[in-house]
Coordinates of C-alpha atoms and ligand atoms in Angstrom, one line a residue:
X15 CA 21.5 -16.6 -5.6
X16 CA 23.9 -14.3 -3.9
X17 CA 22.4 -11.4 -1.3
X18 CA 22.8 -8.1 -3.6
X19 CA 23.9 -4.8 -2.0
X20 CA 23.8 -1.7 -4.1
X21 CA 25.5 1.4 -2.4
X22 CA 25.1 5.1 -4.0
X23 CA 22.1 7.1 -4.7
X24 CA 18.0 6.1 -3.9
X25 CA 15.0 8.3 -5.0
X26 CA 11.8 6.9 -4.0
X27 CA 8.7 7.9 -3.0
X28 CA 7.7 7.5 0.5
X29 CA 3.8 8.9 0.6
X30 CA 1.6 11.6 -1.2
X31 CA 3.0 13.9 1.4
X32 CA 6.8 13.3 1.1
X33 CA 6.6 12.2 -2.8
X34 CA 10.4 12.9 -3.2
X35 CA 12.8 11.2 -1.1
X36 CA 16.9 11.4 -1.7
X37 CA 18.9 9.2 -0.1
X38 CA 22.5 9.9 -1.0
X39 CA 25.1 7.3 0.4
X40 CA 22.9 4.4 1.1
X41 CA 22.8 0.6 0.7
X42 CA 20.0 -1.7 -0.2
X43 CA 20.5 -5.0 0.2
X44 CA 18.3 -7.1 -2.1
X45 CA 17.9 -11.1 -1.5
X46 CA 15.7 -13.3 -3.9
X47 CA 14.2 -10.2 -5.2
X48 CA 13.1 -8.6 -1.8
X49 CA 14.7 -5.4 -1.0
X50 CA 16.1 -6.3 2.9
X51 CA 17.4 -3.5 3.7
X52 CA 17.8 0.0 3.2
X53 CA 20.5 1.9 5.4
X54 CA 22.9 5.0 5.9
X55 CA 26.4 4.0 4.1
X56 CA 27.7 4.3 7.7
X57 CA 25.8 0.7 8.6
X58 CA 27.6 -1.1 5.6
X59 CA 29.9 -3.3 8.1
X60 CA 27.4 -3.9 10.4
X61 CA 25.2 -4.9 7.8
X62 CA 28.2 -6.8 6.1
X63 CA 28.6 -8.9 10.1
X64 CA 24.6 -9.1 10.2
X65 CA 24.0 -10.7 6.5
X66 CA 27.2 -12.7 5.8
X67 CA 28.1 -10.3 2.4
X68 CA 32.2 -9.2 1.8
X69 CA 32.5 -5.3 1.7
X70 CA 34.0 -6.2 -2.1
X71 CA 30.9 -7.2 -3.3
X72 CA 29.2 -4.3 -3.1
X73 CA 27.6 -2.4 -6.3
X74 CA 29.0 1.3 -5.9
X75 CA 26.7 3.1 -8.6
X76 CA 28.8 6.5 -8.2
X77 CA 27.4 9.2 -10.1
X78 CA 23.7 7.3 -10.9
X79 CA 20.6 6.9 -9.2
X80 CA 18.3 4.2 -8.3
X81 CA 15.0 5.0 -9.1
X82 CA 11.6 2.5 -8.9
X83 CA 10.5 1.5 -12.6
X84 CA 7.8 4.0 -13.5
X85 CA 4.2 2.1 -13.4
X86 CA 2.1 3.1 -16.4
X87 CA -1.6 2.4 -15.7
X88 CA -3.4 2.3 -18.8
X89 CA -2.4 1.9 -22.2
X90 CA -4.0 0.2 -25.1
X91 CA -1.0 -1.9 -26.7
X92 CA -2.5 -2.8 -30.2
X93 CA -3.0 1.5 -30.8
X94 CA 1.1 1.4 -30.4
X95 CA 1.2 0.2 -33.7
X96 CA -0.2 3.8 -34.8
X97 CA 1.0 5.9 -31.7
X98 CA 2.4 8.9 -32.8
X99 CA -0.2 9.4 -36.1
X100 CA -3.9 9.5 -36.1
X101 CA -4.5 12.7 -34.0
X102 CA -6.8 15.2 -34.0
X103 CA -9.9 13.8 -34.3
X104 CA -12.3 14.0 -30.9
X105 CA -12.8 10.4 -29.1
X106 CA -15.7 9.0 -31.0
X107 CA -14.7 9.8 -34.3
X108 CA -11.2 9.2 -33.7
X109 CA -11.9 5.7 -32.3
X110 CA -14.2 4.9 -35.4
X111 CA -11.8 6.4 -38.4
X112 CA -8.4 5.1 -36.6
X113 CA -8.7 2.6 -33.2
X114 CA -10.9 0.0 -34.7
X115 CA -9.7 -1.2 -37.7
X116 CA -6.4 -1.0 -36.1
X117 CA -7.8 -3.5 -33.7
X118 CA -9.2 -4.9 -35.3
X119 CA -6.8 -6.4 -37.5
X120 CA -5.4 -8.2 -34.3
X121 CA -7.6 -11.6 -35.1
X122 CA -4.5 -12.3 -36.9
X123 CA -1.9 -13.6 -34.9
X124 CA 1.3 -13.6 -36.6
X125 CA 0.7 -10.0 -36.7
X126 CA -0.3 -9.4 -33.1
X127 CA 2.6 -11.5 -31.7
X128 CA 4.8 -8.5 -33.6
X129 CA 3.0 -5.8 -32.4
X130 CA 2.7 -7.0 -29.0
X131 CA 6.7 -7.7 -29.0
X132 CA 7.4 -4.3 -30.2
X133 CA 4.7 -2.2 -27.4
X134 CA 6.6 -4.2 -24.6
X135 CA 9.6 -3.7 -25.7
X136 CA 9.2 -0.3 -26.1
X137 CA 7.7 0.2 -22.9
X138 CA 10.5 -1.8 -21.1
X139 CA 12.5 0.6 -22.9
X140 CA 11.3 3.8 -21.4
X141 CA 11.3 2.5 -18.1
X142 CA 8.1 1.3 -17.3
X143 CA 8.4 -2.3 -15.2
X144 CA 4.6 -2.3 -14.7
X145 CA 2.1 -1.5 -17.3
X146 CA -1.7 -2.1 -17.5
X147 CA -2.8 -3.3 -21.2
X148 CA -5.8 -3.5 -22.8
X149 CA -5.5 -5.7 -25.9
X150 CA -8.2 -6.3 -28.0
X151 CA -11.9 -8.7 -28.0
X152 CA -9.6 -11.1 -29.4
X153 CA -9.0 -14.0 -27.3
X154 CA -6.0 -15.5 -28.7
X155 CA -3.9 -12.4 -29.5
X156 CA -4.3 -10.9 -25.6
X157 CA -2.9 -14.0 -24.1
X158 CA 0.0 -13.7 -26.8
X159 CA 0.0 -10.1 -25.3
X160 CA 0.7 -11.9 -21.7
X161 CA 3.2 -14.5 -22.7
X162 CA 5.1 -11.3 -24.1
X163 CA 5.2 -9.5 -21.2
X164 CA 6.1 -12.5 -19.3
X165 CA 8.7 -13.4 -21.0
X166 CA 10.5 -10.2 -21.4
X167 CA 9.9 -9.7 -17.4
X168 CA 7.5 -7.0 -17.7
X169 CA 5.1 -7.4 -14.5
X170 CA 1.4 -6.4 -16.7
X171 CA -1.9 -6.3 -15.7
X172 CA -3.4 -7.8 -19.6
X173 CA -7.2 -7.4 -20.4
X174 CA -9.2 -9.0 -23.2
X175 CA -12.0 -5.7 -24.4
X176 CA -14.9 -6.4 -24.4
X177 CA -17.5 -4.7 -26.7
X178 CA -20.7 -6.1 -27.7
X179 CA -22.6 -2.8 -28.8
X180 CA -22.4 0.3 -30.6
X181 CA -19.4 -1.3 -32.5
X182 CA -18.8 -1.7 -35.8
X183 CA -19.4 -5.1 -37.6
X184 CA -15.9 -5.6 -38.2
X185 CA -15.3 -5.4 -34.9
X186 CA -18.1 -6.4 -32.4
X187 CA -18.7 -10.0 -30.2
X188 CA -22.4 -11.4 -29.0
X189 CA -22.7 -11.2 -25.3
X190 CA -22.4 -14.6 -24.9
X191 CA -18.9 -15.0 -26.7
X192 CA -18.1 -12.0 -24.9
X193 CA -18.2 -13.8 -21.5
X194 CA -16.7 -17.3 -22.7
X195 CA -13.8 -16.0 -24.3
X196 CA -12.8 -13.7 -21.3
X197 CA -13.9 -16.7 -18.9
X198 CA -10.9 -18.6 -21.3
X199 CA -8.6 -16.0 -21.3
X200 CA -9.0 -15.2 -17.5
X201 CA -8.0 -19.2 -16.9
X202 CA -5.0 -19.4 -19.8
X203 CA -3.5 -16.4 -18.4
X204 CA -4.1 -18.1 -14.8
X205 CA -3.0 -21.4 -15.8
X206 CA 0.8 -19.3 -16.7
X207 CA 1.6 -18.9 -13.5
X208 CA 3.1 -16.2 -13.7
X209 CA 3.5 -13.8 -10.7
X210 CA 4.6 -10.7 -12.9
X211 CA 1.1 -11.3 -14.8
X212 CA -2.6 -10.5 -13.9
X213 CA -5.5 -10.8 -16.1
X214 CA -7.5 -7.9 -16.1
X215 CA -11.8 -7.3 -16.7
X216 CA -12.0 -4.8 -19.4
X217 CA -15.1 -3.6 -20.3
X218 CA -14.0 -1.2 -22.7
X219 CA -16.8 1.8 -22.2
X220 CA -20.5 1.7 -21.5
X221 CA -20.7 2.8 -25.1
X222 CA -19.7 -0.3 -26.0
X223 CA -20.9 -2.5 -23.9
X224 CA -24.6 -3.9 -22.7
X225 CA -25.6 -3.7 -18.9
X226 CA -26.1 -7.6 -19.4
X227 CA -22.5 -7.7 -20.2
X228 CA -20.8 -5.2 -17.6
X229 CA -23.1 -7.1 -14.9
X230 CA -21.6 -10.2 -16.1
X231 CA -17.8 -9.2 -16.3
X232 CA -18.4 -7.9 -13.1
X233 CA -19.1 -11.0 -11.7
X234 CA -16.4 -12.6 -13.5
X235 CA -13.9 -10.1 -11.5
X236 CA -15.8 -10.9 -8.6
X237 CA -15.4 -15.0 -9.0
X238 CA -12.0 -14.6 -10.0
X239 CA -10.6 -11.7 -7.9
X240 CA -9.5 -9.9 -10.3
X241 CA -9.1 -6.1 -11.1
X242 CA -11.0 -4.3 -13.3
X243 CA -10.3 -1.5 -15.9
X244 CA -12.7 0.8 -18.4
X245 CA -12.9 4.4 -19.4
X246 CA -14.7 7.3 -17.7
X247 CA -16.1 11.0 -18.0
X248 CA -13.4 11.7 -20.9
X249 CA -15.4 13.5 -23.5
X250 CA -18.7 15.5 -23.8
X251 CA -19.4 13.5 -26.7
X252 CA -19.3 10.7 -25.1
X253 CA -20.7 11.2 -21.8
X254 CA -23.6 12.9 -23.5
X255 CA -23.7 9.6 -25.0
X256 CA -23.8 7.5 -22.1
X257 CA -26.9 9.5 -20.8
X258 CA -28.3 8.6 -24.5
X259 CA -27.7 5.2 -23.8
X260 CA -28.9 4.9 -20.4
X261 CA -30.9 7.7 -19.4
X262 CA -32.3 5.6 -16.4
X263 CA -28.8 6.6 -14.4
X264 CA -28.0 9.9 -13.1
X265 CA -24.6 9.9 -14.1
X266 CA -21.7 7.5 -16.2
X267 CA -20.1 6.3 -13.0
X268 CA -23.4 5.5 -12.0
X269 CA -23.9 2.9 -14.6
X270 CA -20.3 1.2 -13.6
X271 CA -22.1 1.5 -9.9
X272 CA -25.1 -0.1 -11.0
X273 CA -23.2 -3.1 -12.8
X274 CA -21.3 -3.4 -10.1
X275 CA -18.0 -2.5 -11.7
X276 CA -16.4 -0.1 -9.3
X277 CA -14.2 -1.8 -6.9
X278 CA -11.0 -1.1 -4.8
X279 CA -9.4 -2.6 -7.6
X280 CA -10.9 -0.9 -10.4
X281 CA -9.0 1.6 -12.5
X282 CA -11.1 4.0 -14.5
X283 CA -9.1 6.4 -17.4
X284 CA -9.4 10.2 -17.9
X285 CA -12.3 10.8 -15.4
X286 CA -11.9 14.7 -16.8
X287 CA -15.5 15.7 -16.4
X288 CA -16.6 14.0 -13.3
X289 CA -19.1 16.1 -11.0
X290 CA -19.0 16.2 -7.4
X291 CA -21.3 12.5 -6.7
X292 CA -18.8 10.8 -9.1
X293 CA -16.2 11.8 -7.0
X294 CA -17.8 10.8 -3.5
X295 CA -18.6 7.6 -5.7
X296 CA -15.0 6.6 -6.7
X297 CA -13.5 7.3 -3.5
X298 CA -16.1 5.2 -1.3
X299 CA -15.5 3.3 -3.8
X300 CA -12.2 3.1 -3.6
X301 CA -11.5 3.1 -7.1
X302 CA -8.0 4.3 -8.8
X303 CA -8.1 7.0 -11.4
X304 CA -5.9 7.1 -14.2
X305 CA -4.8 10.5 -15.2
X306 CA -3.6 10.7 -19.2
X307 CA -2.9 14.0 -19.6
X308 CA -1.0 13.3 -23.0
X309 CA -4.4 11.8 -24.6
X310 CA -6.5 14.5 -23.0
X311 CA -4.8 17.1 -24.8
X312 CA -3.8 15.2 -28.2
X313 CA -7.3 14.3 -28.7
X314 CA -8.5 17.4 -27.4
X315 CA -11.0 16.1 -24.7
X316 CA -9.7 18.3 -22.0
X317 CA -8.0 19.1 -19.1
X318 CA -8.3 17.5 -15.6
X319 CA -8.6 18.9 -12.4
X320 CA -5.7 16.5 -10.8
X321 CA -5.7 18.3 -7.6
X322 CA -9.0 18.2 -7.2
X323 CA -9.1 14.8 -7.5
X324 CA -5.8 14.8 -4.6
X325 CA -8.1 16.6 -1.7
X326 CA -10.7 14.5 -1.8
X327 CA -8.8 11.2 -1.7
X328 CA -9.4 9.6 -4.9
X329 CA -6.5 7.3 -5.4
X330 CA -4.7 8.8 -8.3
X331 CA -1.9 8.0 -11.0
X332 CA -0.5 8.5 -14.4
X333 CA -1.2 6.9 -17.5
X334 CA 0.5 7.3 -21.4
X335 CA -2.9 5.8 -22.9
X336 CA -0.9 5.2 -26.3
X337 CA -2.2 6.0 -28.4
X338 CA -4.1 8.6 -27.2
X339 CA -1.8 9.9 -25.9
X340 CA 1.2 9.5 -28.8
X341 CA 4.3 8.8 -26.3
X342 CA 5.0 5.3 -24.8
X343 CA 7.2 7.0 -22.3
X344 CA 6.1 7.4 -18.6
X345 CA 8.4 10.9 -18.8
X346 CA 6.4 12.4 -21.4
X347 CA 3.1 11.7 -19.0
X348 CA 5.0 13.3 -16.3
X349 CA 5.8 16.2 -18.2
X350 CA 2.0 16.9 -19.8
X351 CA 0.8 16.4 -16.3
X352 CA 2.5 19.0 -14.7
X353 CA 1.7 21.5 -17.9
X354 CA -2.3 20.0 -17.6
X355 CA -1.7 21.3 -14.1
X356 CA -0.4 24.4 -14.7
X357 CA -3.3 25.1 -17.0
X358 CA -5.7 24.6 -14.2
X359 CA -3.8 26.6 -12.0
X360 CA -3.6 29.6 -14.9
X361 CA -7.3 29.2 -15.0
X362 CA -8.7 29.0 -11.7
X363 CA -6.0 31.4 -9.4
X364 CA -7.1 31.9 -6.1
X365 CA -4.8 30.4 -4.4
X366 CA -4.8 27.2 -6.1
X367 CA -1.8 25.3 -6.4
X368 CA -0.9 22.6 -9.4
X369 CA 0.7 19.5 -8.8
X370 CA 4.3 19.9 -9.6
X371 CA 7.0 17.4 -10.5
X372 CA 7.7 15.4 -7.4
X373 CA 4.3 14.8 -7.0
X374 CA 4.0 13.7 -10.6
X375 CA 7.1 11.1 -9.4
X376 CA 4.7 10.2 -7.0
X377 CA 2.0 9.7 -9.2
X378 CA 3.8 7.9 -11.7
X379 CA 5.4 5.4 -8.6
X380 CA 3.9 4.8 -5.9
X381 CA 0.8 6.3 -6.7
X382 CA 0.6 4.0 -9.6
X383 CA 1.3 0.7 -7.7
X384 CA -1.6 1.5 -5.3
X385 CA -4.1 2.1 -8.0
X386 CA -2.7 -1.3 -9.4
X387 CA -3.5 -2.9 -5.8
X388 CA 0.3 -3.5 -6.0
X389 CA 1.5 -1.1 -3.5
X390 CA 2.8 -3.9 -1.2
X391 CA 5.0 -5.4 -3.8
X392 CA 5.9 -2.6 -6.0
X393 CA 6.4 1.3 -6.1
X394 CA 9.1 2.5 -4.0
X395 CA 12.4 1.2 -2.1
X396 CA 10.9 0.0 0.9
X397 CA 12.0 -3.4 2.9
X398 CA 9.8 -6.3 1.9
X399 CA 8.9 -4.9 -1.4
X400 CA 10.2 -6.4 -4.4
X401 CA 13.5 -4.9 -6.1
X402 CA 12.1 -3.0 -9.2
X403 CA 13.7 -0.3 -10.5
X404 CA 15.6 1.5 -13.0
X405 CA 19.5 2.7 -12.7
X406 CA 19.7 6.6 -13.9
X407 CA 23.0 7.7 -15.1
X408 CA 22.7 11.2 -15.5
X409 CA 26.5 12.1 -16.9
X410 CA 26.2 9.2 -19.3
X411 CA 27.7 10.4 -22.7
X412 CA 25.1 11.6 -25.1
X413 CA 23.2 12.8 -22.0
X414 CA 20.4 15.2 -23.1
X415 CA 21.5 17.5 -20.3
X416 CA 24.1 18.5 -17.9
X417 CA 25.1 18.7 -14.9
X418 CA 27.0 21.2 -13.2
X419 CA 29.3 20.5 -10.2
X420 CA 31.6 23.7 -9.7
X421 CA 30.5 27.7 -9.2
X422 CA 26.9 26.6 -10.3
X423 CA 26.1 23.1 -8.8
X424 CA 23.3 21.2 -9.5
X425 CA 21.9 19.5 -6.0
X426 CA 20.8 16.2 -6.3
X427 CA 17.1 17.2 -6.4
X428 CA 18.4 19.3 -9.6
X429 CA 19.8 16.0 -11.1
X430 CA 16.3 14.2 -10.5
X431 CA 14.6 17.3 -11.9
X432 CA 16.4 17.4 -14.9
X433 CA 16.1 13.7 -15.4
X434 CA 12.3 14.0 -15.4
X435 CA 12.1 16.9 -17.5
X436 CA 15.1 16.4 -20.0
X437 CA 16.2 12.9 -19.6
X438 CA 15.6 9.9 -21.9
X439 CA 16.0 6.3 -22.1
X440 CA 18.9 4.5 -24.4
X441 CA 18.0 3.4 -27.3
X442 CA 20.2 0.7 -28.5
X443 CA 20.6 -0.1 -32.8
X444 CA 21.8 -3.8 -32.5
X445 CA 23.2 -4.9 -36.0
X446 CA 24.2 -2.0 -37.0
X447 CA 27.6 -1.1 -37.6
X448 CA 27.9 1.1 -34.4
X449 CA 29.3 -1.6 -32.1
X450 CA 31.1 0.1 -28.9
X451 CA 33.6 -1.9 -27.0
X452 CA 33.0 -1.7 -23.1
X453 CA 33.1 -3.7 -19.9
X454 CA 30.9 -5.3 -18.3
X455 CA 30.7 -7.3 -15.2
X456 CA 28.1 -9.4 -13.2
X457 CA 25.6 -10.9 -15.1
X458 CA 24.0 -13.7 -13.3
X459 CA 21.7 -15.7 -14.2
X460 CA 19.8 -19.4 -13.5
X461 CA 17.8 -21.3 -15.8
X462 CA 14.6 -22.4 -15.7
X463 CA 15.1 -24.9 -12.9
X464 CA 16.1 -22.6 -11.0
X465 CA 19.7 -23.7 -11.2
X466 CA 22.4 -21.0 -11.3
X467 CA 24.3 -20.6 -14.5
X468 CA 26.4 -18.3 -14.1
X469 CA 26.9 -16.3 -17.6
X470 CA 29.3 -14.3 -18.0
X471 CA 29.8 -13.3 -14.1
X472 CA 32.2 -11.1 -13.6
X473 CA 33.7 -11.0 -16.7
X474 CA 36.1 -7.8 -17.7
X475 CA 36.5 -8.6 -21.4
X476 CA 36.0 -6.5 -24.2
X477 CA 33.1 -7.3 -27.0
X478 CA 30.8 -5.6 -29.0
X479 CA 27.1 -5.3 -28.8
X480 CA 26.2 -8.0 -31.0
X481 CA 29.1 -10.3 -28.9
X482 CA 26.8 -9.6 -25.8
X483 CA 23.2 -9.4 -27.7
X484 CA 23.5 -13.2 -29.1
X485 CA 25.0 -14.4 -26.0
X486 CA 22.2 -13.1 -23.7
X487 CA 20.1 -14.8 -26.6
X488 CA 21.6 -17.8 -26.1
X489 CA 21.1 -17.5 -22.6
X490 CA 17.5 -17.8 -23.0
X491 CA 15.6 -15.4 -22.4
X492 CA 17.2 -11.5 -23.5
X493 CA 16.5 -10.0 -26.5
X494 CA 17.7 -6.8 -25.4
X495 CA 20.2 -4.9 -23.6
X496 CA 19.7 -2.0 -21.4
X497 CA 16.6 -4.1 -20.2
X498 CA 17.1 -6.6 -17.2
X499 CA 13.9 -8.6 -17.2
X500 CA 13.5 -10.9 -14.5
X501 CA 11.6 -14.0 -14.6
X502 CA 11.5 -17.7 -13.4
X503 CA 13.9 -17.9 -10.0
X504 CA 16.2 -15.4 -11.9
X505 CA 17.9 -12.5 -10.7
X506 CA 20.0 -11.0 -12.9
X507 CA 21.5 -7.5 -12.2
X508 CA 23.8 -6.6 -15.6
X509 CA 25.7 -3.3 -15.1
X510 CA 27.9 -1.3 -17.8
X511 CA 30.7 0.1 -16.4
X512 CA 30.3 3.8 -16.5
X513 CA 31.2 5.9 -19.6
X514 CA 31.7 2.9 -21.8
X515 CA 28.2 2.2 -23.0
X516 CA 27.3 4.8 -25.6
X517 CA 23.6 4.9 -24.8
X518 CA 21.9 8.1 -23.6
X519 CA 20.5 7.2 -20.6
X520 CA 21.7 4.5 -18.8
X521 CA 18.9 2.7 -17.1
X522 CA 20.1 -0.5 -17.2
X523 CA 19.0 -2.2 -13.8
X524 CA 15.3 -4.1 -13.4
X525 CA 14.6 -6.3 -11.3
X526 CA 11.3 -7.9 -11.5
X527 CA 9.8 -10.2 -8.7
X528 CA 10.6 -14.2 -9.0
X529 CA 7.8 -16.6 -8.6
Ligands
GUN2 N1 -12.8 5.1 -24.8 C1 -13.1 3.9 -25.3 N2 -12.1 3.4 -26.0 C2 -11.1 4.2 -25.9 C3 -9.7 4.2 -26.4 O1 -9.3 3.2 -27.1 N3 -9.0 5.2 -26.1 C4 -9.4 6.3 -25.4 N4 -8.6 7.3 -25.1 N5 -10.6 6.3 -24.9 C5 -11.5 5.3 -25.2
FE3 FE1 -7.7 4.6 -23.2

């Protein structure tokens, strides 16, 4: 496979302190999926003499941006089958009256395998290349869950729940099964080999799980090396309910402590109503928070203190929790962050100041990829990591906003601002009667021997969506445009020319690591 050099536009992250980088007029050089370089425009011969590439195969993206894919870290993927309903209720009640029977209806497989299609589609959709699932107890329908996200080149963290109290009878396992079935789901999702997918220990709450059981999924995580993920501190209700449950601990993260859950690699939801020992806890700890401001105001549980969290080094990030939180898109989280943050700042004054919208970039980055423990692989444009990201086109036609370039100009900071407050992701109707003509060029791809193909390379011809949607079919492994999954030895970059593809946003461009 070719070396890959992309020249235009880059916005990354590069820390928590400089969460918004621009570089305009750069190249990145990308070779078996590793970004090897990243360099002022001005280097592009040099580099061309250095790394054997012609100056004619370079990607000009004029006008777009390259952004990393946004990392989503938590989400419950059966609940997207109901996201966007089912609010208003307070956790418990709401998980009782809506989430279980949902989930519970995932023992059947044929209907799983759907629903599963559909969340990672829609997820892949809006941009998010890295997502942390839980599924459901059920065995079977999570490792569906994983072959899905595998095979549309979505890189997922996938966790069996676990819940063996407190549940209802419809939807409840014995201890025992408890640990065999995630002991078999840990080693089927192992025996995939896939790189883009990691089983993940998912105790669902201390609600619903013994201290027999949380000790023993700990040591699961512990034998296998695996990351762990639950919920914390969301709601009074609940938390009032943990000390119910186990009055012996002086807190809820205590009773993660006591099992043994909280790790460097252990991501813990909401976290709203931690006090000051939970916090010193996590961050010894080194555990990741995931912050979902969309759920904490849809089902009312309230509003975290994000900056809090910030100063005293707890490692943070952004999460949709669909369908908590009703919107799949990592944009929405952005955008009720920064509002959750504002509230805290209306509230508390004195000086304090919210987190605004580059850090929320940040959060929902690089901040993401190192509470994910993937921070060396994944999460912004730096040499070594792997090439994931989105293309932005912010002038494409149907744009949900605009950009001015004359007596009012928009700087490119503007562009990226309006992106994360206004923009959206295409949505493509395939079969309908809507087909657009437009060009294409540079679709590479090799099978699943690694052998190169070569589809459709550089090919200028006209043909409608459906032309290009059963051909990328046939190829194998597409089912969708707009949507660049990478898997196998594959690299595939597949770019519209600009103006031609009717979609609103343009973000056309992910590349997902190779074996
Ligand atoms: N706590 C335990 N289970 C859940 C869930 O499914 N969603 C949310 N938001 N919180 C939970
Ligand atoms: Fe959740």
């Amino acid at each position: 496979m070719p070396l890959r050099v992309i020249q235009g536009t880059l916005v990354h992250a590069q820390s928590a302190n400089q969460p918004l980088q621009i570089l305009e007029n750069n190249v990145i050089g990308v070779d078996k999926n590793k970004i090897i370089f990243v360099e002022p425009v001005e280097c592009l011969s040099e580099l061309s003499a250095q790394h054997g590439f012609e100056l004619d195969e370079v990607h000009n993206i004029n006008g777009c941006f390259l952004m990393p894919g946004f990392v989503d870290t938590h989400i419950h993927a059966p609940q997207y089958v109901y996201t966007g309903t089912a609010m208003g209720l307070p956790l418990l009640e709401w998980l009782d009256k809506y989430t279980f029977p949902v989930e519970a209806k995932f023992d059947d497989l044929k209907f799983a395998t759907d629903a599963y299609h559909k969340v990672v589609h829609r997820t892949l959709k809006n941009g998010t290349t890295t997502a942390s699932y839980f599924a459901t107890i059920h065995k079977e329908a999570s490792l569906k869950l994983a072959e899905i996200a595998a095979k549309f080149g979505q890189r997922a963290f996938i966790g069996k729940v676990n819940m063996d109290s407190n549940s209802p009878d419809f939807y409840v396992e014995t201890t025992e099964n408890s640990i065999q079935d995630t002991e078999w789901f840990i080693k089927q999702v192992q025996s995939m080999n896939n790189p883009l997918v990691t089983p993940i220990v998912t105790p669902r709450f201390a609600v619903s799980c013994t201290l027999e059981l949380m000790k023993k999924l700990a040591e699961l995580a512990e034998k296998y090396n695996l990351p762990i993920q639950t919920h914390l501190d969301e709601n009074e209700g609940e938390i009032a309910l943990v000390k119910e449950l186990f009055p012996q601990f002086s807190s809820y993260a205590n009773v993660y402590r006591a099992c043994g859950l909280l790790t460097n690699r252990t991501v813990l939801a909401h976290c709203i109503y931690l006090d000051d020992d939970e916090i010193e806890t996590l961050r010894s700890h080194g555990c990741g928070v995931s912050h979902c401001a969309c759920s904490n105001f849809s089902l009312k549980s309230g509003v975290l203190d994000l900056r809090k969290l910030m100063t005293r080094d707890v490692k943070v990030s952004l999460g949709t929790d669909v369908s908590g939180g009703y919107t799949p898109s990592m944009l929405g989280s952005i955008r009720q962050s920064v509002i959750a943050s504002n509230v805290q700042e209306c509230q508390q004054r004195n000086g304090y100041r919210s987190v605004d919208f580059k850090e929320m970039f940040y959060l929902a980055t690089l901040g993401g990829s190192k509470v994910l423990g993937l921070q060396n692989k994944i999460g912004n444009f730096e040499v070594g990591k792997d090439f994931d990201a989105i293309l932005v086109n912010p002038e494409a036609a149907n744009s949900p906003f605009d950009v001015f370039h004359s007596t009012y100009s928009d700087t490119i900071e503007d562009v990226v601002q309006k992106f994360l407050y206004l923009g959206k992701f295409a949505s493509l109707n395939f079969g309908e009667k809507q087909a657009k003509t437009y060009n294409w060029y540079s679709c590479d791809l090799t099978d699943t021997n690694g052998e190169e193909k070569c589809v459709m390379s550089s090919c200028h011809q006209k043909c409608t969506f459906e032309n290009v949607y059963d051909e990328l079919h046939l190829c194998g492994n597409y089912s969708d445009i707009g949507i660049m999954p990478h898997f196998y030895q594959n690299t595939r970059l597949f770019m519209f020319k600009d103006g031609h593809l009717q979609l609103n946003f343009v973000a056309v461009l992910v590349f997902i690591s190779a074996r």
